[in-house]
Coordinates of C-alpha atoms in Angstrom, one line a residue:
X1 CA -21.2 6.8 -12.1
X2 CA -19.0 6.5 -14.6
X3 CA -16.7 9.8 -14.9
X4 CA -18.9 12.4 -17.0
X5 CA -17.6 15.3 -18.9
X6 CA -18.0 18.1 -17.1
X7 CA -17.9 22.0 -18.4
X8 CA -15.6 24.4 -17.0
X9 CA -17.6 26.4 -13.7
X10 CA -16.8 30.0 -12.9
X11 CA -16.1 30.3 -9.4
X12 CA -18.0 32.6 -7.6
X13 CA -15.1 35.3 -7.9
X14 CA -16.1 34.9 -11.2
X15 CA -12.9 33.4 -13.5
X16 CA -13.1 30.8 -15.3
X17 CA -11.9 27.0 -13.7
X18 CA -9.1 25.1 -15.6
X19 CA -9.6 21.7 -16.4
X20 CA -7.6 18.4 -17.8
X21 CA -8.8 15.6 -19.4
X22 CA -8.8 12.4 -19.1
X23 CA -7.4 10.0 -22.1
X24 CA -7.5 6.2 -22.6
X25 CA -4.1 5.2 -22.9
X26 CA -4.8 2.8 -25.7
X27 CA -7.0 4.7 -28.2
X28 CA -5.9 8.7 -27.0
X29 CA -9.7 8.8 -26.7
X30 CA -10.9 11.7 -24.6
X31 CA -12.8 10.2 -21.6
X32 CA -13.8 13.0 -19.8
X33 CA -12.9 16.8 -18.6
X34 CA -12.6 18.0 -14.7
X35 CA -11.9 20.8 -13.1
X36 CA -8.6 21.6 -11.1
X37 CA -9.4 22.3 -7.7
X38 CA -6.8 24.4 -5.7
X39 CA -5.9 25.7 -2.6
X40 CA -9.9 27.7 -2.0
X41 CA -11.8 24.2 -3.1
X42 CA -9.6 22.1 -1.3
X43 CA -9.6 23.9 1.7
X44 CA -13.1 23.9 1.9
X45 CA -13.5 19.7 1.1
X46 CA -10.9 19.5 4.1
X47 CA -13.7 21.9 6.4
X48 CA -16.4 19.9 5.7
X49 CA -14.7 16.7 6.3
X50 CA -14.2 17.7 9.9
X51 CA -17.6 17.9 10.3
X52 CA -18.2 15.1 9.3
X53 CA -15.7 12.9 11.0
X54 CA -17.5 14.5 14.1
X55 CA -20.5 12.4 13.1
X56 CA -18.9 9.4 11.4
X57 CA -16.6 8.9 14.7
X58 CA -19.5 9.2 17.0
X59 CA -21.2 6.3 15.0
X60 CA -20.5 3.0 17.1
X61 CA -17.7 0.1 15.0
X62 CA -21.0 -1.3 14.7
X63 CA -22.9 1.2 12.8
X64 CA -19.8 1.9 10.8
X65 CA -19.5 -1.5 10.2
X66 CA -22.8 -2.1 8.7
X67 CA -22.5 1.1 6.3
X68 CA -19.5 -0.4 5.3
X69 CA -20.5 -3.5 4.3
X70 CA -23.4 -1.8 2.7
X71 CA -20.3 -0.2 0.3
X72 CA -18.8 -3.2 -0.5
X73 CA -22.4 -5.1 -1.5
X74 CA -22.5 -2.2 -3.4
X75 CA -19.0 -2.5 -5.4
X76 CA -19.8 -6.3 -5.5
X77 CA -23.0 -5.8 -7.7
X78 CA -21.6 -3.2 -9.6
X79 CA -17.9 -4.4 -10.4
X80 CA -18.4 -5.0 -14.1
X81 CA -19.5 -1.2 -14.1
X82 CA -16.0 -0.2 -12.1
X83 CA -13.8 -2.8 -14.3
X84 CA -15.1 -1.6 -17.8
X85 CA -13.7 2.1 -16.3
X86 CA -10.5 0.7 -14.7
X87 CA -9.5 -0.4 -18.2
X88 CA -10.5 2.7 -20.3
X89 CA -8.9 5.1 -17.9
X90 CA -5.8 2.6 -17.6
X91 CA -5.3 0.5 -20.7
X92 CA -5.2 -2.9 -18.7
X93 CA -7.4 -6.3 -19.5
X94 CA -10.7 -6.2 -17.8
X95 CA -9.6 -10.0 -16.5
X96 CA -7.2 -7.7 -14.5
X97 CA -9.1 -5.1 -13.6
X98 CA -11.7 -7.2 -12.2
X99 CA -9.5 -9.2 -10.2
X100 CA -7.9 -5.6 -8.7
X101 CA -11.6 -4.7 -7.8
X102 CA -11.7 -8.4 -5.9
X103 CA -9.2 -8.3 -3.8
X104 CA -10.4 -4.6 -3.0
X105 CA -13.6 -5.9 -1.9
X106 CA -11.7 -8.6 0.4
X107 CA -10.0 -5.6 1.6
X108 CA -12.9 -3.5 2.5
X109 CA -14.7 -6.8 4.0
X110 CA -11.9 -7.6 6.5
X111 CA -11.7 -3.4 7.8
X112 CA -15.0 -3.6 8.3
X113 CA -15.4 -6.6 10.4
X114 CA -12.2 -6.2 12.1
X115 CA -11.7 -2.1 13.1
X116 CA -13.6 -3.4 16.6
X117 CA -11.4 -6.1 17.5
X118 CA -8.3 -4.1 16.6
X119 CA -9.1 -0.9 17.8
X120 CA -11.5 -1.3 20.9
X121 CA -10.7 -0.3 24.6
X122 CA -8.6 -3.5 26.6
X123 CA -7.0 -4.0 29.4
X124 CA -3.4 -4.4 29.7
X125 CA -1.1 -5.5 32.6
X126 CA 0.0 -2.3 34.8
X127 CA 2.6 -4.6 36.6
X128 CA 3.7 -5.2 40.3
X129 CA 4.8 -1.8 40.9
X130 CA 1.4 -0.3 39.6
X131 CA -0.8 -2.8 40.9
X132 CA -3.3 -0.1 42.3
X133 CA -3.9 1.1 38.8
X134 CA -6.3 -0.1 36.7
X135 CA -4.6 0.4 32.8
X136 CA -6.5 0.5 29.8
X137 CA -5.1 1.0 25.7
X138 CA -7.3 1.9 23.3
X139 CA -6.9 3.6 19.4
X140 CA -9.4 7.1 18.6
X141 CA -9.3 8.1 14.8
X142 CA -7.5 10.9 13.9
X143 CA -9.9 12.9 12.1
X144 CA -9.2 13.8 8.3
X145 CA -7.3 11.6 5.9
X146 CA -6.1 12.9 3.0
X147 CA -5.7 10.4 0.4
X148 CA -3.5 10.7 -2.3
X149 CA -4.0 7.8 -4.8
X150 CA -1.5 6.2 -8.2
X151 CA -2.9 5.4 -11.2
X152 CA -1.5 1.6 -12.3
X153 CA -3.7 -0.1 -9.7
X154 CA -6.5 3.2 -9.2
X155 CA -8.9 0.9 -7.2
X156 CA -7.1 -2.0 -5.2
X157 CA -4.3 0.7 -4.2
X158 CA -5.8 4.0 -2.6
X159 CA -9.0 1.4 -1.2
X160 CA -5.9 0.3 1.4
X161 CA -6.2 3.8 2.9
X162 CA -9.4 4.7 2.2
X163 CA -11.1 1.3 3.9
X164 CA -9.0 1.4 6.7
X165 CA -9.7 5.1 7.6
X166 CA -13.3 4.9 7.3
X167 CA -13.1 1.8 9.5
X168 CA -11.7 3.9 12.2
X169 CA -13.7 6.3 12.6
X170 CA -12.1 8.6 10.1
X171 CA -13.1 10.9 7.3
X172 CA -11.3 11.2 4.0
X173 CA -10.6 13.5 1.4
X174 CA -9.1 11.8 -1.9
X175 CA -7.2 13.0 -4.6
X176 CA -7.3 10.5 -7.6
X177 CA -4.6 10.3 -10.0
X178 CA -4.7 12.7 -12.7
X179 CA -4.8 10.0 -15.0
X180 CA -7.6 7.9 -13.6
X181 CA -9.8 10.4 -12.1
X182 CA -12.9 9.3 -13.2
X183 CA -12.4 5.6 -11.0
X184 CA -11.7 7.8 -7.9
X185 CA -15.3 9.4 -8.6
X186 CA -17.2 6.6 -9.2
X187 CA -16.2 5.2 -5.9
X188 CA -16.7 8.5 -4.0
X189 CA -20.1 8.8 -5.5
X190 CA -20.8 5.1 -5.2
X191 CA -19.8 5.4 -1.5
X192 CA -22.1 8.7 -1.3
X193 CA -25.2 7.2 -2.9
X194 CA -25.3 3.9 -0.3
X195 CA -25.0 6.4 2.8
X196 CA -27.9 8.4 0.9
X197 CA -30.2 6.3 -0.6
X198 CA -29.7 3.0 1.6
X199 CA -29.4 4.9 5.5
X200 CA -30.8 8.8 4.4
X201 CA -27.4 10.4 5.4
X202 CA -25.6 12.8 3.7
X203 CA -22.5 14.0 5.5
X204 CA -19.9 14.7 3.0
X205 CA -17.5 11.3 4.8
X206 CA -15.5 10.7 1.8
X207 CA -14.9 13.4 -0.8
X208 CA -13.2 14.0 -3.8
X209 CA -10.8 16.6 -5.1
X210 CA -9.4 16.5 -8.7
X211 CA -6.5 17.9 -10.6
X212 CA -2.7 17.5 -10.9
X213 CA -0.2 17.8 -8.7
X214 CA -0.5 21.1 -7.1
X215 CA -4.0 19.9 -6.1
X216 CA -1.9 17.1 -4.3
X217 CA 0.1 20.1 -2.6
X218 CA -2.5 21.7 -1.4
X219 CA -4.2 18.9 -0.1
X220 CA -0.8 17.6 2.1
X221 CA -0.5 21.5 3.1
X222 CA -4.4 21.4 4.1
X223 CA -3.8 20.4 7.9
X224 CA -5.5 17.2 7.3
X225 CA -4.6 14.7 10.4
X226 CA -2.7 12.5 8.1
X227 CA -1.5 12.0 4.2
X228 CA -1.6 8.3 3.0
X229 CA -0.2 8.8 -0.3
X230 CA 1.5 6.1 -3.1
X231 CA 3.4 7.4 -6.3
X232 CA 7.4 7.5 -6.9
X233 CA 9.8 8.5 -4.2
X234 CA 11.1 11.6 -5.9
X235 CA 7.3 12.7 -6.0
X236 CA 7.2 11.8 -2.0
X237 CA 9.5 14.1 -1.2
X238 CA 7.9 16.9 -2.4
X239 CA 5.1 16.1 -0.7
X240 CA 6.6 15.3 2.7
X241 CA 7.7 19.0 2.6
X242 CA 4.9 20.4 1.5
X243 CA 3.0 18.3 4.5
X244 CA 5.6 19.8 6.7
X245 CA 4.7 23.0 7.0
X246 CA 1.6 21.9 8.9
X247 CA 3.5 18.7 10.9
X248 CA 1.2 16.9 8.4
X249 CA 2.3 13.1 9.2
X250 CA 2.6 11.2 5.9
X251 CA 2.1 7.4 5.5
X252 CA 4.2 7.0 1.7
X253 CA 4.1 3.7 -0.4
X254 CA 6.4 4.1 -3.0
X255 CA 8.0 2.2 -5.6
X256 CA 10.0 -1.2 -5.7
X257 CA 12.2 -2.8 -7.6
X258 CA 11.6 -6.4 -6.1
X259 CA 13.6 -9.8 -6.7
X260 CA 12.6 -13.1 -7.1
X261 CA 14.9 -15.9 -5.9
X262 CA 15.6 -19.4 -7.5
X263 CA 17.2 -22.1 -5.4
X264 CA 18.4 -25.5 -7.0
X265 CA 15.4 -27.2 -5.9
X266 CA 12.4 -25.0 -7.1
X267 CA 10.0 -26.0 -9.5
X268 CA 11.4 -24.3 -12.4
X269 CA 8.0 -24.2 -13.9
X270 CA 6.3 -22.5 -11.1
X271 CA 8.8 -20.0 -10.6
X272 CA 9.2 -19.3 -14.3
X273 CA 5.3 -18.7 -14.9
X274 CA 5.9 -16.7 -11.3
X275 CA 8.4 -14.4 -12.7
X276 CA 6.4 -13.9 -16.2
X277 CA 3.4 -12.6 -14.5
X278 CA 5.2 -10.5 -12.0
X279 CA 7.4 -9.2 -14.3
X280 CA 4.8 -8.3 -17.1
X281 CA 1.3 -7.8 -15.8
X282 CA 0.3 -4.9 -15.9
X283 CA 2.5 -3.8 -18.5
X284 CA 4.9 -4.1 -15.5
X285 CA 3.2 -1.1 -13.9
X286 CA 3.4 -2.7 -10.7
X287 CA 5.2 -1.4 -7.2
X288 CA 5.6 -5.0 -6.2
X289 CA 6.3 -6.4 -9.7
X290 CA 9.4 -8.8 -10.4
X291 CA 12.0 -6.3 -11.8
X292 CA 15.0 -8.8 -11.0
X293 CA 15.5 -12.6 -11.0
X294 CA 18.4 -13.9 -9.1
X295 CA 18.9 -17.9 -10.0
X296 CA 21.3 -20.3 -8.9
X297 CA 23.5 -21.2 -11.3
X298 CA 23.2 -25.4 -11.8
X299 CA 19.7 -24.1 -13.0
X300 CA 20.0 -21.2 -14.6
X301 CA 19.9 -22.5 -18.4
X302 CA 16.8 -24.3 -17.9
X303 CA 15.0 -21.3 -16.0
X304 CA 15.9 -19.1 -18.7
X305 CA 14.6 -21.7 -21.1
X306 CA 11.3 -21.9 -19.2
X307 CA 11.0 -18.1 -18.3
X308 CA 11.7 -17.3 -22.6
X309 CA 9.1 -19.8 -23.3
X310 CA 6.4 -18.0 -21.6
X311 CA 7.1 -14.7 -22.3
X312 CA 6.9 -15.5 -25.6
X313 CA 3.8 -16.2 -26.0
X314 CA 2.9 -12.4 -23.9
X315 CA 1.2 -9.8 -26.0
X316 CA 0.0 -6.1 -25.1
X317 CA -2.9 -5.1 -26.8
X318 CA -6.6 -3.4 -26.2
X319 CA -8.2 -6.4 -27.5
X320 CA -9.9 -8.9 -25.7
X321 CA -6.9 -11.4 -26.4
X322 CA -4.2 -9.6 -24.9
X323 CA -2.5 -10.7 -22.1
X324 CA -1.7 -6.7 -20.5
X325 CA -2.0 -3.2 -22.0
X326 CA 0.0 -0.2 -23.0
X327 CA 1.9 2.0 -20.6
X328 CA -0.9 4.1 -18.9
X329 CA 1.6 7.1 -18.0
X330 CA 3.0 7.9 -21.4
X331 CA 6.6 9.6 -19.6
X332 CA 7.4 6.1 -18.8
X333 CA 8.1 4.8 -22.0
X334 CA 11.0 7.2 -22.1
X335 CA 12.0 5.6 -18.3
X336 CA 11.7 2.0 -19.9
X337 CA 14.0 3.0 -23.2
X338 CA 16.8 4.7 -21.2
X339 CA 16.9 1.8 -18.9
X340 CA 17.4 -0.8 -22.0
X341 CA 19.7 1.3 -23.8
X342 CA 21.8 1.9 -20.5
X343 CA 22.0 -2.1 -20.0
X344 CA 22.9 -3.1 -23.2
X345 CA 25.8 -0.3 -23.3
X346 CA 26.8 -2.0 -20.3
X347 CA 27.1 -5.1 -21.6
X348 CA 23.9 -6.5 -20.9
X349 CA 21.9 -8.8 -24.0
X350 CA 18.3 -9.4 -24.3
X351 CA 17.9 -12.3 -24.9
X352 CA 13.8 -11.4 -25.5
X353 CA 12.6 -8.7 -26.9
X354 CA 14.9 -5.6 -27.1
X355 CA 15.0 -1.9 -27.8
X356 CA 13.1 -2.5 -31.0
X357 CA 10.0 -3.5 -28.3
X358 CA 9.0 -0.1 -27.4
X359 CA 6.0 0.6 -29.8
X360 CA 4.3 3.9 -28.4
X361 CA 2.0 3.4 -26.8
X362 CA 3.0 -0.2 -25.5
X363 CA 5.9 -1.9 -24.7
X364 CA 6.4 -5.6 -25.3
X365 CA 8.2 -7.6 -23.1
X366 CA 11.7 -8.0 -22.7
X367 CA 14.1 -10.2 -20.7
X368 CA 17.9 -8.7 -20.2
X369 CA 20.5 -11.1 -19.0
X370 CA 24.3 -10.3 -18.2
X371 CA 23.4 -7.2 -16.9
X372 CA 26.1 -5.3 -14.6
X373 CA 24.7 -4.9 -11.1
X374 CA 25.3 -0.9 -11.1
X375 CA 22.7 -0.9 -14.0
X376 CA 19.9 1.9 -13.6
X377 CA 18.3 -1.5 -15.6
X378 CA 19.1 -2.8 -12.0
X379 CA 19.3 0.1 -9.8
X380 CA 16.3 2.2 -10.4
X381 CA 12.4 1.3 -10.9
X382 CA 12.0 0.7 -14.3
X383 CA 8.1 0.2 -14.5
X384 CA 7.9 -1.8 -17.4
X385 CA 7.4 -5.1 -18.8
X386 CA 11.1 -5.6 -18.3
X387 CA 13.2 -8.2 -16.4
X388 CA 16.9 -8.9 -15.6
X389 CA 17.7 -12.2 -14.4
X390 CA 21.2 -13.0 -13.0
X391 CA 23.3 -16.6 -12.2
X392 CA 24.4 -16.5 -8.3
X393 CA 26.5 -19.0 -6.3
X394 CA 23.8 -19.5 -3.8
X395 CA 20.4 -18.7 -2.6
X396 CA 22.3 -16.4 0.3
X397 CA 24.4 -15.0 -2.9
X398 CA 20.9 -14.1 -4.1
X399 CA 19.7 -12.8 -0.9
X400 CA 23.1 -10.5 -1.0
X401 CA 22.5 -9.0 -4.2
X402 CA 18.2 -8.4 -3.7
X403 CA 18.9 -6.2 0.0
X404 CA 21.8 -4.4 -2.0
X405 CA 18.7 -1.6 -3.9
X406 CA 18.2 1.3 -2.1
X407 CA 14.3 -0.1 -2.6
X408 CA 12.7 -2.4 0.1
X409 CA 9.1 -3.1 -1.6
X410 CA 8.3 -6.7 -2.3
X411 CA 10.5 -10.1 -2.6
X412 CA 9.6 -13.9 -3.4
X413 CA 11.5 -17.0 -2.6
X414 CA 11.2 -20.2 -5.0
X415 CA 12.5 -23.6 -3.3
X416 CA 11.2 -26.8 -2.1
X417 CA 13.1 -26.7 1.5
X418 CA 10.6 -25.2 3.5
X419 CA 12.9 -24.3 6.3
X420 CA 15.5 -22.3 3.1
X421 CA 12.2 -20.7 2.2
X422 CA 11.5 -19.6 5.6
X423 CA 15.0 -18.8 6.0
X424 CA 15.8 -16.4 2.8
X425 CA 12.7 -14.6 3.2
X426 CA 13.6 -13.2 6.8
X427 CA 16.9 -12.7 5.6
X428 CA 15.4 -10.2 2.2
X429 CA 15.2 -6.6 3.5
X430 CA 12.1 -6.3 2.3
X431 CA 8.1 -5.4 3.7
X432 CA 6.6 -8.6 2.3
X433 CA 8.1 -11.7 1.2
X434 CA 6.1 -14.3 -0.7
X435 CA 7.5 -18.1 -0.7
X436 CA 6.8 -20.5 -3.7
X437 CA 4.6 -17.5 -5.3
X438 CA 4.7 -13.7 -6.1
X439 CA 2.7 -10.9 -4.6
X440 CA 0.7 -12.8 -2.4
X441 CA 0.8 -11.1 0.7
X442 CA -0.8 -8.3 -1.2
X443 CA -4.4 -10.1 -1.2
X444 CA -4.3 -11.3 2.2
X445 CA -6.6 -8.8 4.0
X446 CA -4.8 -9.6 7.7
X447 CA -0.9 -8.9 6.4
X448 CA 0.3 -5.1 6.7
X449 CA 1.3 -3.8 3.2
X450 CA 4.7 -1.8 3.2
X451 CA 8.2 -0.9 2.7
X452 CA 11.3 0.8 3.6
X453 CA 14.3 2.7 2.0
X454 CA 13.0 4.5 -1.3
X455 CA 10.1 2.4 -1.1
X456 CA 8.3 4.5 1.5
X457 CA 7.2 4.0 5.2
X458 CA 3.8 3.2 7.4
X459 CA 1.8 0.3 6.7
X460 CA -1.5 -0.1 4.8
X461 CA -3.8 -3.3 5.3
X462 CA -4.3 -5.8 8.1
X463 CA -4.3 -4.1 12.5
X464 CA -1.3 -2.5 11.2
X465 CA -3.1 -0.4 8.8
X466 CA -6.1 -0.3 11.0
X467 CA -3.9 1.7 14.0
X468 CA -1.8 3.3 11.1
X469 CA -5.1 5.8 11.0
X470 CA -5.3 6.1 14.7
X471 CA -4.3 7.2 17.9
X472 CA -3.0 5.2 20.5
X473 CA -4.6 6.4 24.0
X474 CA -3.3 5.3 27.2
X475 CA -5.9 5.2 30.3
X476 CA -4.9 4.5 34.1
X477 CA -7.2 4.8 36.6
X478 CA -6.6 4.4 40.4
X479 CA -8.6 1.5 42.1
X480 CA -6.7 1.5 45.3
X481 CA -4.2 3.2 47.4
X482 CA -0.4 2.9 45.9
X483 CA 1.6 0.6 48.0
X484 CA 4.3 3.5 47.9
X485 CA 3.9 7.3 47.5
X486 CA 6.0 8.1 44.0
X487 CA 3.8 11.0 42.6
X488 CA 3.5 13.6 45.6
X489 CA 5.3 16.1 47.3
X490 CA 4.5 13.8 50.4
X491 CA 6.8 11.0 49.7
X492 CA 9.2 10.2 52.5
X493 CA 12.1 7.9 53.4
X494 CA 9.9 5.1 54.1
X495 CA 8.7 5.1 51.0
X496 CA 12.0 5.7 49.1
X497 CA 13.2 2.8 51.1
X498 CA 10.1 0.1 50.3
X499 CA 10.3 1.6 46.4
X500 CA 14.5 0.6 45.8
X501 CA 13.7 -2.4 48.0
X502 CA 10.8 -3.4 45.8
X503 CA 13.1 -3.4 42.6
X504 CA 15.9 -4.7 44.2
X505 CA 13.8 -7.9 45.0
X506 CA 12.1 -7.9 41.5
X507 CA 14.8 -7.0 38.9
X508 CA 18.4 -7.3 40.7
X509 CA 19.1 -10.6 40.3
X510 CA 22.0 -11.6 38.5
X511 CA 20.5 -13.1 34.5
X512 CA 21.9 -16.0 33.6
X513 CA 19.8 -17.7 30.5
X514 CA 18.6 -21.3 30.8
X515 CA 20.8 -24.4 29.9
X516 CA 19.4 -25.8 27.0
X517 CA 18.4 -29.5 27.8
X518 CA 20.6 -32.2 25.1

C-alpha cells in the first residue's frame, strides 16, 4: 500500500519507460521509482474509466453510498498507515498529517450520505402560465473526472474532487503530484481493494496515472468530462489550454494569498495564535494560509508583541518535536528568498527571522512589517512560513487593502462585535471567510471550497461540489391540456389574446416596494 519501487516496464512497442523518483524532502531519501505515463497509457486509463462509469452510475445513491462508506472505514483503520507516508513523501509532522487525513474522512462521510439528497429527481414549481406541466430538476454525473492533485495537502486536497465525483455517479482518473505520488497510490489501491475484496467488483472506478506534468497534459487533452485540478495559477493556464482543445471544462483551485483582520476589540491572543498557525503550518505550504495581517492601529504594538512571542517559540524540523517541516517543493525556497529580499529593499524590516532563515531544505519563520503594499512580499503567493502584518485606520481600511490582490482564496475576521464580524466578512472578496478563527470553513463538510481571480474557479465540497460534477437535467411533462396554444402552428388570435391578457393581469402592475412599518 505504501508506494513500492517499481522497475522500469518495456511497453509492448518494446522501449524502455522513463521513470522519476520520489524523495523525502527532509532526508533526500529516495522513496520510490514510477513510471511516466504519456499520452498511449493515459489514453487507455481514460477508456476504461468509461466503462466503468457505465456500471458505477447505474449503481443506485444507495449502493454507491454503502461502497463508499466502506472506503472511508477503510482509511479510518488504516490512517496511521496513510499519515506515516503523507510525512515521508511531504516532510510535514505526522500530528498534521493525521489531522489532513481527518478531515478527509469527514469529507468523504458527508458525499456519501448526502449525493441523494442533493442530486435526486424533485419537483419544482412550473408557474401559472405552465400549470399543465408537470416540471421536474434533477443532476446525472458526467462521466469521467480527471483529477489533477497538489502536493502540500496530497490527501485532504484532491479527496474534495475525488469523493464528490464518486458520489455522483462518476468515475475518475487521478494524477498525483509528482512529488507525492506514492499517497495518490495508496488511496487508489486502497479504494480498489475494498470494491474487491469487501463487494467482489473489479471495475477499474478510480485509477491512477503517474508522472510530471506532461502526464497532466495529456490527461486534460484526454476528453475526460471534466478536469478538477489545484496547483499555481500560471500552471492553470497551461492546463486550461491544453483542456481546450477538447472543450474539456476545468474546475481550478489555485493559490491564495489570504488576510487576516484585527479590529480594536479582538482577543489579541486568539488572533495572534490564529495568525501563527495560518501563517506557518505547513511550512506555510498552504493555499488558504495567512500570508498578510492587517491590524488596527490602537492595537497594533501589542498584536505584534503577542504574534513575535509565538512564533518564537516555532521550529521546522523532521523530528518528532517540531512544530512543521521543510519546504516539500525545493523551487520554492528560491520563491520565499526573492520575496524577503524584495521587501526588505523596499523598505520593509523583519522584525522575526530574516533572510538568514532560509536553511535548505527548511525555512524558519519570519514576520516582515513596514512592508510597501506593491511588494511581490504582498502581491504574489509566497508559500512560505512568512507573514507581513500592516497598521490600518479601520477594520473597513483592512477590508480595502485584503480585496486589493488579484487573489480571492481564503480571509478571517478577528473581533468581538458579532454584527462587524458578519459585516467585514461579506464585505472581503473572498470564497470563504472565517470569523474569530482561520481556515475553518475548510473542515466543514456542507460549505463549498473555492475562489475567484488568480485563485481559480468552481467549487469543491458541500451540494456545491456535489452538482459541480454533474449535470443539471430539466424534465417537463404534460399532465393536461395548456390553457393557451404557445407551441404549435395552430395558435390563433384567441389564444394570443388570453396569453398578453394573462400577463398583463399577472406581472403589469405598477411595483411599488412596501413601507417599512416605524
Amino acid at each position: 500500500m505504501a508506494g513500492h519501487a517499481v522497475s522500469p516496464t518495456v511497453p509492448a512497442w518494446g522501449s524502455v519507460r522513463d521513470t522519476f523518483e520520489s524523495i523525502n524532502p527532509a532526508t533526500g531519501e529516495v522513496l520510490a521509482t514510477y513510471g511516466i505515463d504519456g499520452e498511449r497509457e493515459v489514453a487507455a486509463a481514460v477508456r476504461r474509466a468509461r466503462g466503468a462509469a457505465a456500471w458505477w452510475s447505474g449503481l443506485s445513491f444507495a449502493e454507491r453510498r454503502l461502497r463508499l462508506m466502506a472506503w472511508k472505514s477503510h482509511l479510518t483503520r488504516y490512517m496511521g498507515r496513510l499519515a506515516r507516508l503523507v510525512h515521508d513523501e511531504t516532510g510535514k509532522p505526522l500530528d498534521d498529517a493525521t489531522i489532513e487525513i481527518v478531515n478527509t474522512i469527514l469529507h468523504l462521510d458527508w458525499a456519501a450520505r448526502h449525493a441523494s439528497s442533493v442530486l435526486r429527481s424533485r419537483r419544482v414549481p412550473s408557474g401559472l402560465a405552465m400549470m399543465n406541466q408537470a416540471a421536474s430538476l434533477e443532476y446525472h454525473p458526467l462521466g469521467v473526472i480527471g483529477v489533477i492533485g497538489p502536493w502540500n495537502y496530497p490527501v485532504f486536497t484532491p479527496m474534495g474532487s475525488i469523493a464528490y465525483s464518486l458520489a455522483a455517479g462518476n468515475a475518475v482518473v487521478f494524477k498525483p503530484s509528482e512529488l507525492t505520488t506514492g499517497v495518490g497510490q495508496w488511496l487508489v489501491q486502497s479504494f480498489t481493494e475494498v470494491l474487491s475484496e469487501v463487494f467482489g467488483e473489479t471495475e477499474p472506478v478510480l485509477q491512477l496515472v503517474t508522472g510530471l506534468g506532461p502526464t497532466g497534459a495529456e490527461l486534460a487533452r484526454s476528453g475526460v468530462s471534466k478536469l478538477a485540478f489545484t496547483g499555481s495559477a500560471a500552471t492553470a493556464r497551461k492546463v486550461l489550454a491544453a483542456a481546450a482543445e477538447t472543450l474539456t471544462p476545468v474546475l481550478a483551485e489555485c493559490g491564495g494569498k489570504d488576510a487576516l483582520l484585527v479590529a480594536a476589540d479582538a482577543d489579541l491572543d486568539a488572533a495572534a495564535d490564529a495568525a501563527a498557525w495560518g501563517a506557518m503550518s505547513n511550512a506555510g505550504q498552504t493555499c488558504v494560509g495567512v500570508e498578510r495581517v492587517y491590524v488596527v492601529d490602537s492595537v497594533y504594538p501589542s498584536f505584534l508583541e503577542k504574534l513575535n512571542e509565538r512564533v518564537s517559540r516555532l521550529r521546522p524540523g523532521d523530528d518528532g518535536a517540531a512544530q512543521y517541516g521543510p519546504m516539500t517543493l525545493p523551487g520554492q525556497l528560491d520563491v520565499v528568498e526573492r520575496h524577503l529580499a524584495d521587501a526588505l529593499a523596499s523598505g520593509g524590516r523583519p522584525v522575526h527571522g530574516g533572510l538568514d532563515s532560509v536553511r535548505t531544505p527548511y525555512v524558519d519563520p519570519v514576520v516582515l512589517v513596514d512592508v510597501p503594499e506593491e511588494s511581490s512580499a504582498v502581491r504574489e503567493e509566497t508559500f512560505g512560513p512568512v507573514v507581513t502584518v500592516t497598521p490600518v485606520a479601520s477594520l473597513a481600511d483592512g477590508v480595502r487593502l485584503a480585496n486589493a490582490s488579484a487573489y480571492a482564496l481564503g480571509s478571517a475576521v478577528f473581533t468581538k462585535r458579532r454584527r462587524a464580524g458578519m459585516r467585514a466578512a461579506r464585505a472581503l472578496r473572498a470564497g470563504m471567510t472565517s470569523v474569530n478563527s482561520v481556515l475553518s470553513f475548510a473542515a466543514v463538510p456542507a460549505l463549498p471550497f473555492g475562489g475567484s481571480g488568480e485563485s481559480g474557479f468552481g467549487r469543491i465540497h458541500g451540494a456545491d461540489g456535489l452538482r459541480e460534477f454533474s449535470r443539471a437535467k430539466s424534465i417537463t411533462r404534460q399532465r393536461m391540456r395548456p390553457l393557451v396554444r404557445t407551441t404549435t402552428f395552430s395558435r390563433d388570435a384567441n389564444d394570443m389574446d388570453r396569453i398578453v391578457k394573462l400577463v398583463t393581469v399577472l406581472h403589469g402592475r405598477l411595483y411599488q416596494p412596501r413601507r417599512r412599518r416605524r
